Structure formats: C-alpha cells, structure tokens
Amino acid sequence: MKKVCLSCLLIALCLSLCACGAPDAVRGRVDDELIVVGFSQVGAESDWRNANTKSMLAAFSPENGYRLILDDAQQKQEKQITALRNFINQGVDYIVLAPTTEKGWDTVLSEVKAAGIPVIIVDRMIEVNDTDLFTCWIGSDFRKEGDTAVHWLEDRMGGASVRIAHLQGSLGSSAQIGRTEGLDEGLKRNETWSLVFRQSGDFTQAKGQELVQALLASGEDFDVIYSENDNMAYGAIDALKEAGRIPGRDVTILSFDASSAALHLILAGEISLDVECNPLHGPRVRSIIEQLRQGNVPPKYTYVDETFFDASTLTEDIISSRGY
Ligand code: AHR
C-alpha cells in the first residue's frame, strides 16, 4: 500500500513539474536526450513562410533526434530579439534565425555568442560588424532573383514603353532589398520604362490587394505589376478583377516565390512570370547542424539554386513534382 502511494506521489510530482512550465528544452533533454534547436521564424505572412516553417518542423522532429522550439515573431524584429534571449535562458543547443531585417542584430548576437550557442542564419541575410557572430548562412540570392525577373521583362518588352507598379516586400529585408535593386538596375538600363508606383505591402495578400485598390483609385495607369512575392500578387489579382481588369491580358504580373498556387495562376494566364525562392530549408539546416556536431566546418555562405517559371515551359507535372 505504502509503495503504491509513493508511486502515485512521484507521478503527481512529475506531472505537476511538466504542467508548471519546466522549459521545453530542459524537458527534452531529461526525457529523451533530444538536440534542442531554437528557431526564430519571421512570421506567417505568406505561403512561402508557411512552407518554410513546415520544412523546419519536419526536419527537426523528435524522430530525427531533435526538439524544435519554434517562435513566431509576427514580422517584428523586437520579438525575434526577445526570442533569442529566451533561447539563451532555455539553454538550447543551437539557434536558427530567419531574420526579419538585415540590420540590428549585433547586440543580441553578441549575447548569444557569449553564451556559446552556435547560430545558423537562414533565408534572408544579416548585416553585422563581426561575421563571427554567426556560424553560417544559407538562403537565396535575392538580387539574382530580381535580375532574373528584369531580364525576362527586357526579353518580352524590348524597347516598348512600360509603366511599372512595384509592390515591395517588408522594407529592410534582404528579399525586398535584392529584388528592388534588380528592378532599379532595369529601370536605369531601359529608358522607355517608368516607375509609376512603389510601396511596401509587407509580403501579405491583404496589403497587396489594398495597394492595388489604392493605385487603381488614383487613376494612374500601369502595364506591369512587379510584386515581390506571390501573396501580394494574389491580392493584386483580386483588386484587378474587382475593377474589371483582366490579369495577364490588361496587366502583366511578375512575382517571386513560385509557390504551387501561383504556378497554377501561370497556367491560368494570370501571372506571367514567377521567380523561384525555395523555402525548403529544413533538411539543409539539419545537415549544417550535423556537420557541426561531427566537428566539421560548413561553408560560411550557401546560396540555394533557383529557377523561374513562365507559360512557355511550365506544366502540371512540374507543379506536382515540387514540394510547395
Ligand atoms: O524571405 C523570403 C520572402 O519572405 C518570400 O519571398 C516571402 O514570401 C516571404 O514572406
């Protein structure tokens, strides 16, 4: 009887310890010796971002030997800084940071470095005074993506006069900076092109729609929408349709990400070009961590290979063979 009561007491103690918030990281280590990774994610602003989160969760699963502590920063850098400090307090083994913006990381990353936690930057780049503040980076060449879109437009439009409406992503993020630089170079090279509108839609569908509604209401005419991601392009398409304009016929839409829904819109003739931005970083980041655990030094910077899609080559088979 005494034995039964003692067991009950122990079980109750364990349950109450779990319930009253022993940090996940600590619990993971005690329970199952998992490697604990704190992942500070930008948010859930786009299909791309959701595919990226899914890829990280699948790669860093308990079955693979990991516990992933995911923090959604709702597109706010302050929240990411807080998350990084929480990861230090939780004693995680590694930190993965998908940064909102390029600047403003020096202080918090110095704190992480002092705590001896390796940091892997994923997707967008950061700009810090000392590159030893992070172990390595893996992501996209956003400037190259912008150049790809602009070269496609040059091939299509030749020397014709083109009025461009530009929906920018979140200002200060590498994805916005690189894609905007590509367009700015194109505008310099092509005297017949003009920029009639430029504003940030923060990579969201709702803001993309609002911006194009406002543009249409202003009476300014345009031939091309250069949308720095697919979700803003979806919003733009909705706004055009509401106004009785036919996307793809009345307005040429260029977009970035190449998520599955957008590729279907290429087949439907509504989006003309989509430049790939690959979100499937989970296995790549895991491979970096595995290299580090084996005592190897991964490359400091790794750019993923990316392509582009238009109606001349895209098929249903290509879309269904892709992971997002
Ligand atoms: O940093 C990648 C960009 O961020 C993607 O283009 C966009 O959809 C996302 O929100």
CSV table of C-alpha atoms and ligand atoms in Angstrom, one decimal:
chain,number,residue,atom,x,y,z
A,1,MET,CA,0.0,0.0,0.0
A,2,LYS,CA,2.9,2.3,1.0
A,3,LYS,CA,4.6,1.5,-2.3
A,4,VAL,CA,1.5,2.4,-4.4
A,5,CYS,CA,1.2,5.7,-2.6
A,6,LEU,CA,4.8,6.6,-3.1
A,7,SER,CA,4.5,5.8,-6.9
A,8,CYS,CA,1.3,8.0,-7.0
A,9,LEU,CA,3.2,10.8,-5.3
A,10,LEU,CA,6.1,10.5,-7.8
A,11,ILE,CA,3.8,10.5,-10.8
A,12,ALA,CA,1.9,13.5,-9.4
A,13,LEU,CA,5.2,15.3,-8.9
A,14,CYS,CA,6.3,14.7,-12.4
A,15,LEU,CA,3.0,15.8,-13.9
A,16,SER,CA,3.0,19.0,-11.9
A,17,LEU,CA,6.6,19.8,-12.9
A,18,CYS,CA,5.7,19.4,-16.6
A,19,ALA,CA,2.5,21.4,-16.2
A,20,CYS,CA,4.1,24.3,-14.4
A,21,GLY,CA,6.4,25.1,-17.2
A,22,ALA,CA,9.8,23.5,-17.0
A,23,PRO,CA,11.4,24.8,-20.2
A,24,ASP,CA,10.8,22.6,-23.2
A,25,ALA,CA,14.5,22.5,-23.9
A,26,VAL,CA,15.3,21.2,-20.4
A,27,ARG,CA,12.3,18.7,-20.5
A,28,GLY,CA,13.5,17.4,-23.9
A,29,ARG,CA,17.0,16.8,-22.6
A,30,VAL,CA,15.9,15.0,-19.5
A,31,ASP,CA,13.2,13.0,-21.3
A,32,ASP,CA,14.8,11.8,-24.4
A,33,GLU,CA,18.2,13.4,-25.0
A,34,LEU,CA,17.0,15.3,-28.0
A,35,ILE,CA,19.1,18.0,-29.5
A,36,VAL,CA,17.4,21.3,-28.8
A,37,VAL,CA,17.1,23.9,-31.5
A,38,GLY,CA,15.5,27.3,-31.0
A,39,PHE,CA,14.1,28.6,-34.3
A,40,SER,CA,13.1,32.2,-34.5
A,41,GLN,CA,10.8,32.5,-37.5
A,42,VAL,CA,9.8,35.8,-39.2
A,43,GLY,CA,6.0,35.1,-39.0
A,44,ALA,CA,3.3,33.5,-41.1
A,45,GLU,CA,2.9,36.3,-43.7
A,46,SER,CA,3.0,34.2,-46.8
A,47,ASP,CA,2.6,30.7,-48.3
A,48,TRP,CA,6.4,30.7,-48.7
A,49,ARG,CA,6.8,31.3,-45.0
A,50,ASN,CA,4.4,28.5,-44.0
A,51,ALA,CA,6.1,26.1,-46.3
A,52,ASN,CA,9.4,27.1,-44.7
A,53,THR,CA,8.1,26.5,-41.2
A,54,LYS,CA,6.7,23.1,-42.2
A,55,SER,CA,10.0,22.1,-43.7
A,56,MET,CA,11.8,23.1,-40.4
A,57,LEU,CA,9.3,21.2,-38.2
A,58,ALA,CA,9.6,18.1,-40.3
A,59,ALA,CA,13.4,18.2,-40.4
A,60,PHE,CA,13.8,18.9,-36.7
A,61,SER,CA,11.3,16.3,-35.4
A,62,PRO,CA,11.8,14.1,-32.3
A,63,GLU,CA,12.0,11.1,-34.7
A,64,ASN,CA,15.1,12.7,-36.2
A,65,GLY,CA,16.5,13.3,-32.7
A,66,TYR,CA,15.5,17.0,-32.3
A,67,ARG,CA,13.3,19.2,-30.3
A,68,LEU,CA,12.4,22.4,-32.2
A,69,ILE,CA,11.3,25.3,-30.2
A,70,LEU,CA,9.5,27.5,-32.7
A,71,ASP,CA,9.0,31.2,-32.1
A,72,ASP,CA,6.8,33.1,-34.5
A,73,ALA,CA,7.9,36.8,-34.4
A,74,GLN,CA,4.8,38.1,-36.3
A,75,GLN,CA,7.2,40.1,-38.6
A,76,LYS,CA,8.6,42.1,-35.7
A,77,GLN,CA,12.3,42.2,-35.1
A,78,GLU,CA,11.8,43.1,-31.3
A,79,LYS,CA,10.0,39.8,-30.9
A,80,GLN,CA,12.9,38.0,-32.5
A,81,ILE,CA,15.4,39.6,-30.2
A,82,THR,CA,13.3,38.6,-27.2
A,83,ALA,CA,13.0,35.0,-28.6
A,84,LEU,CA,16.8,34.8,-28.9
A,85,ARG,CA,17.2,35.9,-25.3
A,86,ASN,CA,14.7,33.3,-24.2
A,87,PHE,CA,16.6,30.6,-26.2
A,88,ILE,CA,19.8,31.6,-24.2
A,89,ASN,CA,17.8,31.2,-20.9
A,90,GLN,CA,16.5,27.9,-22.0
A,91,GLY,CA,19.9,26.6,-22.8
A,92,VAL,CA,19.2,25.4,-26.3
A,93,ASP,CA,22.0,23.7,-28.2
A,94,TYR,CA,21.6,25.7,-31.5
A,95,ILE,CA,19.8,28.8,-32.6
A,96,VAL,CA,18.4,29.1,-36.1
A,97,LEU,CA,17.4,32.7,-37.1
A,98,ALA,CA,15.3,33.6,-40.1
A,99,PRO,CA,15.8,37.4,-39.8
A,100,THR,CA,13.1,39.9,-40.5
A,101,THR,CA,15.5,42.6,-41.5
A,102,GLU,CA,19.2,42.8,-42.2
A,103,LYS,CA,20.3,45.3,-39.6
A,104,GLY,CA,20.1,45.5,-35.8
A,105,TRP,CA,21.4,42.1,-34.7
A,106,ASP,CA,24.9,43.0,-33.3
A,107,THR,CA,23.9,43.3,-29.6
A,108,VAL,CA,21.7,40.2,-29.2
A,109,LEU,CA,24.1,38.0,-31.3
A,110,SER,CA,27.0,39.1,-29.0
A,111,GLU,CA,24.9,37.8,-26.1
A,112,VAL,CA,24.3,34.5,-27.9
A,113,LYS,CA,28.0,34.2,-28.7
A,114,ALA,CA,28.9,34.9,-25.1
A,115,ALA,CA,26.5,32.0,-24.2
A,116,GLY,CA,28.4,29.8,-26.6
A,117,ILE,CA,25.4,28.8,-28.7
A,118,PRO,CA,26.1,28.4,-32.5
A,119,VAL,CA,23.8,30.5,-34.7
A,120,ILE,CA,22.7,29.5,-38.2
A,121,ILE,CA,21.0,32.2,-40.3
A,122,VAL,CA,18.5,31.0,-42.8
A,123,ASP,CA,16.7,32.6,-45.8
A,124,ARG,CA,17.5,36.3,-45.5
A,125,MET,CA,20.9,37.7,-44.7
A,126,ILE,CA,22.0,39.9,-41.8
A,127,GLU,CA,24.5,42.7,-41.7
A,128,VAL,CA,26.7,42.7,-38.6
A,129,ASN,CA,30.0,44.3,-37.7
A,130,ASP,CA,31.6,41.0,-36.9
A,131,THR,CA,30.7,38.0,-39.1
A,132,ASP,CA,31.9,35.7,-36.3
A,133,LEU,CA,28.6,36.5,-34.5
A,134,PHE,CA,27.0,33.7,-36.6
A,135,THR,CA,28.3,30.3,-37.7
A,136,CYS,CA,26.9,30.3,-41.2
A,137,TRP,CA,24.1,31.4,-43.5
A,138,ILE,CA,22.0,29.5,-46.1
A,139,GLY,CA,19.4,31.1,-48.3
A,140,SER,CA,18.5,32.8,-51.6
A,141,ASP,CA,20.3,35.2,-53.8
A,142,PHE,CA,17.6,37.8,-53.8
A,143,ARG,CA,19.5,40.2,-56.1
A,144,LYS,CA,19.8,37.4,-58.7
A,145,GLU,CA,16.1,36.8,-58.4
A,146,GLY,CA,15.4,40.4,-59.1
A,147,ASP,CA,17.8,40.4,-62.1
A,148,THR,CA,16.1,37.2,-63.4
A,149,ALA,CA,12.7,38.9,-63.4
A,150,VAL,CA,14.0,42.1,-65.1
A,151,HIS,CA,15.9,40.2,-67.8
A,152,TRP,CA,12.7,38.3,-68.5
A,153,LEU,CA,10.8,41.6,-68.9
A,154,GLU,CA,13.5,43.0,-71.1
A,155,ASP,CA,13.2,40.0,-73.4
A,156,ARG,CA,9.5,40.3,-73.5
A,157,MET,CA,9.0,44.1,-73.8
A,158,GLY,CA,12.1,45.0,-75.9
A,159,GLY,CA,12.2,48.8,-76.1
A,160,ALA,CA,8.5,49.3,-75.6
A,161,SER,CA,7.2,51.9,-73.1
A,162,VAL,CA,6.4,50.1,-69.9
A,163,ARG,CA,4.7,51.6,-66.8
A,164,ILE,CA,5.6,49.6,-63.7
A,165,ALA,CA,3.8,49.4,-60.4
A,166,HIS,CA,6.1,48.0,-57.8
A,167,LEU,CA,4.8,46.1,-54.7
A,168,GLN,CA,7.7,45.9,-52.3
A,169,GLY,CA,8.1,43.3,-49.6
A,170,SER,CA,8.9,44.2,-45.9
A,171,LEU,CA,11.4,47.1,-46.1
A,172,GLY,CA,14.9,46.3,-44.9
A,173,SER,CA,14.6,42.6,-45.5
A,174,SER,CA,17.1,41.0,-47.9
A,175,ALA,CA,14.2,39.7,-50.1
A,176,GLN,CA,13.0,43.3,-50.6
A,177,ILE,CA,16.4,44.8,-50.9
A,178,GLY,CA,17.7,42.4,-53.6
A,179,ARG,CA,14.5,42.3,-55.7
A,180,THR,CA,14.2,46.1,-55.5
A,181,GLU,CA,17.9,46.5,-56.6
A,182,GLY,CA,17.2,44.3,-59.6
A,183,LEU,CA,14.3,46.4,-60.7
A,184,ASP,CA,16.2,49.7,-60.1
A,185,GLU,CA,19.0,48.5,-62.4
A,186,GLY,CA,16.4,47.5,-65.0
A,187,LEU,CA,14.9,51.0,-64.8
A,188,LYS,CA,18.3,52.6,-65.3
A,189,ARG,CA,19.0,50.4,-68.3
A,190,ASN,CA,15.7,50.9,-70.0
A,191,GLU,CA,14.8,54.5,-70.8
A,192,THR,CA,11.4,53.5,-72.0
A,193,TRP,CA,10.4,52.0,-68.6
A,194,SER,CA,8.9,54.2,-65.9
A,195,LEU,CA,8.1,53.5,-62.3
A,196,VAL,CA,4.5,54.8,-61.6
A,197,PHE,CA,4.0,53.3,-58.2
A,198,ARG,CA,6.2,51.9,-55.4
A,199,GLN,CA,5.0,50.9,-51.9
A,200,SER,CA,5.5,48.2,-49.4
A,201,GLY,CA,2.8,45.5,-49.0
A,202,ASP,CA,4.8,43.7,-46.3
A,203,PHE,CA,4.6,40.4,-48.2
A,204,THR,CA,0.9,39.9,-47.4
A,205,GLN,CA,-2.1,39.3,-49.6
A,206,ALA,CA,-4.3,41.8,-47.8
A,207,LYS,CA,-1.8,44.6,-48.2
A,208,GLY,CA,-1.1,43.7,-51.8
A,209,GLN,CA,-4.8,44.0,-52.5
A,210,GLU,CA,-5.1,47.3,-50.6
A,211,LEU,CA,-2.2,48.8,-52.5
A,212,VAL,CA,-3.5,47.9,-55.9
A,213,GLN,CA,-7.0,49.1,-55.0
A,214,ALA,CA,-5.5,52.5,-54.0
A,215,LEU,CA,-3.4,52.6,-57.2
A,216,LEU,CA,-6.5,51.9,-59.4
A,217,ALA,CA,-8.5,54.5,-57.4
A,218,SER,CA,-5.7,57.1,-58.1
A,219,GLY,CA,-6.3,56.8,-61.8
A,220,GLU,CA,-2.6,56.2,-62.6
A,221,ASP,CA,-2.3,53.6,-65.4
A,222,PHE,CA,0.2,50.8,-65.5
A,223,ASP,CA,1.2,47.9,-67.7
A,224,VAL,CA,3.2,45.7,-65.3
A,225,ILE,CA,2.9,44.7,-61.6
A,226,TYR,CA,6.3,43.7,-60.1
A,227,SER,CA,5.2,42.0,-57.0
A,228,GLU,CA,8.0,41.0,-54.6
A,229,ASN,CA,6.1,37.8,-53.5
A,230,ASP,CA,3.2,35.6,-54.5
A,231,ASN,CA,0.8,36.6,-51.7
A,232,MET,CA,0.9,40.2,-52.7
A,233,ALA,CA,0.4,39.1,-56.3
A,234,TYR,CA,-2.8,37.2,-55.2
A,235,GLY,CA,-4.0,40.4,-53.6
A,236,ALA,CA,-3.2,42.4,-56.7
A,237,ILE,CA,-5.1,40.0,-58.9
A,238,ASP,CA,-8.2,40.2,-56.6
A,239,ALA,CA,-8.0,44.1,-56.8
A,240,LEU,CA,-7.7,44.0,-60.6
A,241,LYS,CA,-10.6,41.6,-61.0
A,242,GLU,CA,-12.8,43.8,-58.7
A,243,ALA,CA,-12.0,46.7,-61.0
A,244,GLY,CA,-12.9,44.7,-64.1
A,245,ARG,CA,-9.3,44.4,-65.3
A,246,ILE,CA,-8.0,41.1,-66.6
A,247,PRO,CA,-4.7,40.0,-65.1
A,248,GLY,CA,-2.3,38.6,-67.6
A,249,ARG,CA,-4.2,40.4,-70.5
A,250,ASP,CA,-4.5,44.0,-69.3
A,251,VAL,CA,-1.7,43.9,-66.8
A,252,THR,CA,1.5,41.7,-66.9
A,253,ILE,CA,2.2,40.3,-63.4
A,254,LEU,CA,5.7,39.3,-62.3
A,255,SER,CA,6.1,37.6,-59.0
A,256,PHE,CA,8.5,35.8,-56.7
A,257,ASP,CA,8.4,32.6,-54.7
A,258,ALA,CA,6.8,30.2,-57.2
A,259,SER,CA,4.6,28.5,-54.7
A,260,SER,CA,2.1,26.0,-56.1
A,261,ALA,CA,-1.0,28.2,-56.1
A,262,ALA,CA,1.0,30.9,-58.1
A,263,LEU,CA,2.3,28.4,-60.6
A,264,HIS,CA,-1.3,27.3,-61.2
A,265,LEU,CA,-2.1,31.0,-61.9
A,266,ILE,CA,0.6,30.9,-64.6
A,267,LEU,CA,-1.2,28.0,-66.3
A,268,ALA,CA,-4.4,30.1,-66.0
A,269,GLY,CA,-2.7,33.0,-67.7
A,270,GLU,CA,-3.0,35.4,-64.8
A,271,ILE,CA,0.7,35.5,-63.6
A,272,SER,CA,3.2,35.8,-66.4
A,273,LEU,CA,6.5,35.1,-64.6
A,274,ASP,CA,7.3,33.6,-61.2
A,275,VAL,CA,10.9,33.6,-60.0
A,276,GLU,CA,11.6,30.7,-57.6
A,277,CYS,CA,12.5,31.4,-54.0
A,278,ASN,CA,13.0,28.0,-52.4
A,279,PRO,CA,11.6,27.6,-48.8
A,280,LEU,CA,12.6,24.0,-48.1
A,281,HIS,CA,15.5,24.8,-45.8
A,282,GLY,CA,14.7,22.3,-43.1
A,283,PRO,CA,16.9,19.4,-44.3
A,284,ARG,CA,19.7,21.9,-45.3
A,285,VAL,CA,19.9,23.4,-41.9
A,286,ARG,CA,19.8,20.0,-40.3
A,287,SER,CA,22.7,18.9,-42.5
A,288,ILE,CA,24.6,22.0,-41.3
A,289,ILE,CA,24.0,21.1,-37.6
A,290,GLU,CA,25.0,17.5,-38.3
A,291,GLN,CA,28.3,18.8,-39.8
A,292,LEU,CA,28.9,20.9,-36.8
A,293,ARG,CA,28.2,18.0,-34.4
A,294,GLN,CA,30.8,15.9,-36.3
A,295,GLY,CA,33.3,18.7,-35.8
A,296,ASN,CA,33.3,19.8,-39.5
A,297,VAL,CA,33.2,23.4,-40.6
A,298,PRO,CA,30.3,24.1,-43.0
A,299,PRO,CA,30.7,26.8,-45.7
A,300,LYS,CA,30.1,30.2,-44.2
A,301,TYR,CA,27.6,31.2,-47.0
A,302,THR,CA,25.5,28.8,-49.1
A,303,TYR,CA,23.2,30.0,-51.9
A,304,VAL,CA,20.5,27.6,-53.0
A,305,ASP,CA,19.9,27.0,-56.7
A,306,GLU,CA,16.8,28.6,-58.0
A,307,THR,CA,15.0,28.9,-61.4
A,308,PHE,CA,12.0,30.7,-62.8
A,309,PHE,CA,8.7,29.7,-64.5
A,310,ASP,CA,6.5,31.1,-67.2
A,311,ALA,CA,3.9,29.6,-69.5
A,312,SER,CA,6.4,28.6,-72.2
A,313,THR,CA,7.8,25.7,-70.1
A,314,LEU,CA,5.5,25.2,-67.1
A,315,THR,CA,3.3,22.0,-66.9
A,316,GLU,CA,1.1,20.4,-64.3
A,317,ASP,CA,3.7,17.7,-63.9
A,318,ILE,CA,6.3,20.2,-62.9
A,319,ILE,CA,4.0,21.8,-60.4
A,320,SER,CA,3.1,18.5,-58.8
A,321,SER,CA,6.7,17.4,-58.6
A,322,ARG,CA,7.6,20.3,-56.4
A,323,GLY,CA,7.4,20.3,-52.6
A,324,TYR,CA,5.5,23.5,-52.1
B,1,AHR,O1,12.5,35.9,-47.4
B,1,AHR,C1,11.7,35.2,-48.3
B,1,AHR,C2,10.4,36.0,-48.6
B,1,AHR,O2,9.7,36.1,-47.4
B,1,AHR,C3,9.5,35.4,-49.5
B,1,AHR,O3,9.6,35.8,-50.8
B,1,AHR,C4,8.2,35.9,-49.0
B,1,AHR,O4,7.0,35.3,-49.5
B,1,AHR,C5,8.4,35.7,-47.5
B,1,AHR,O5,7.5,36.2,-46.7
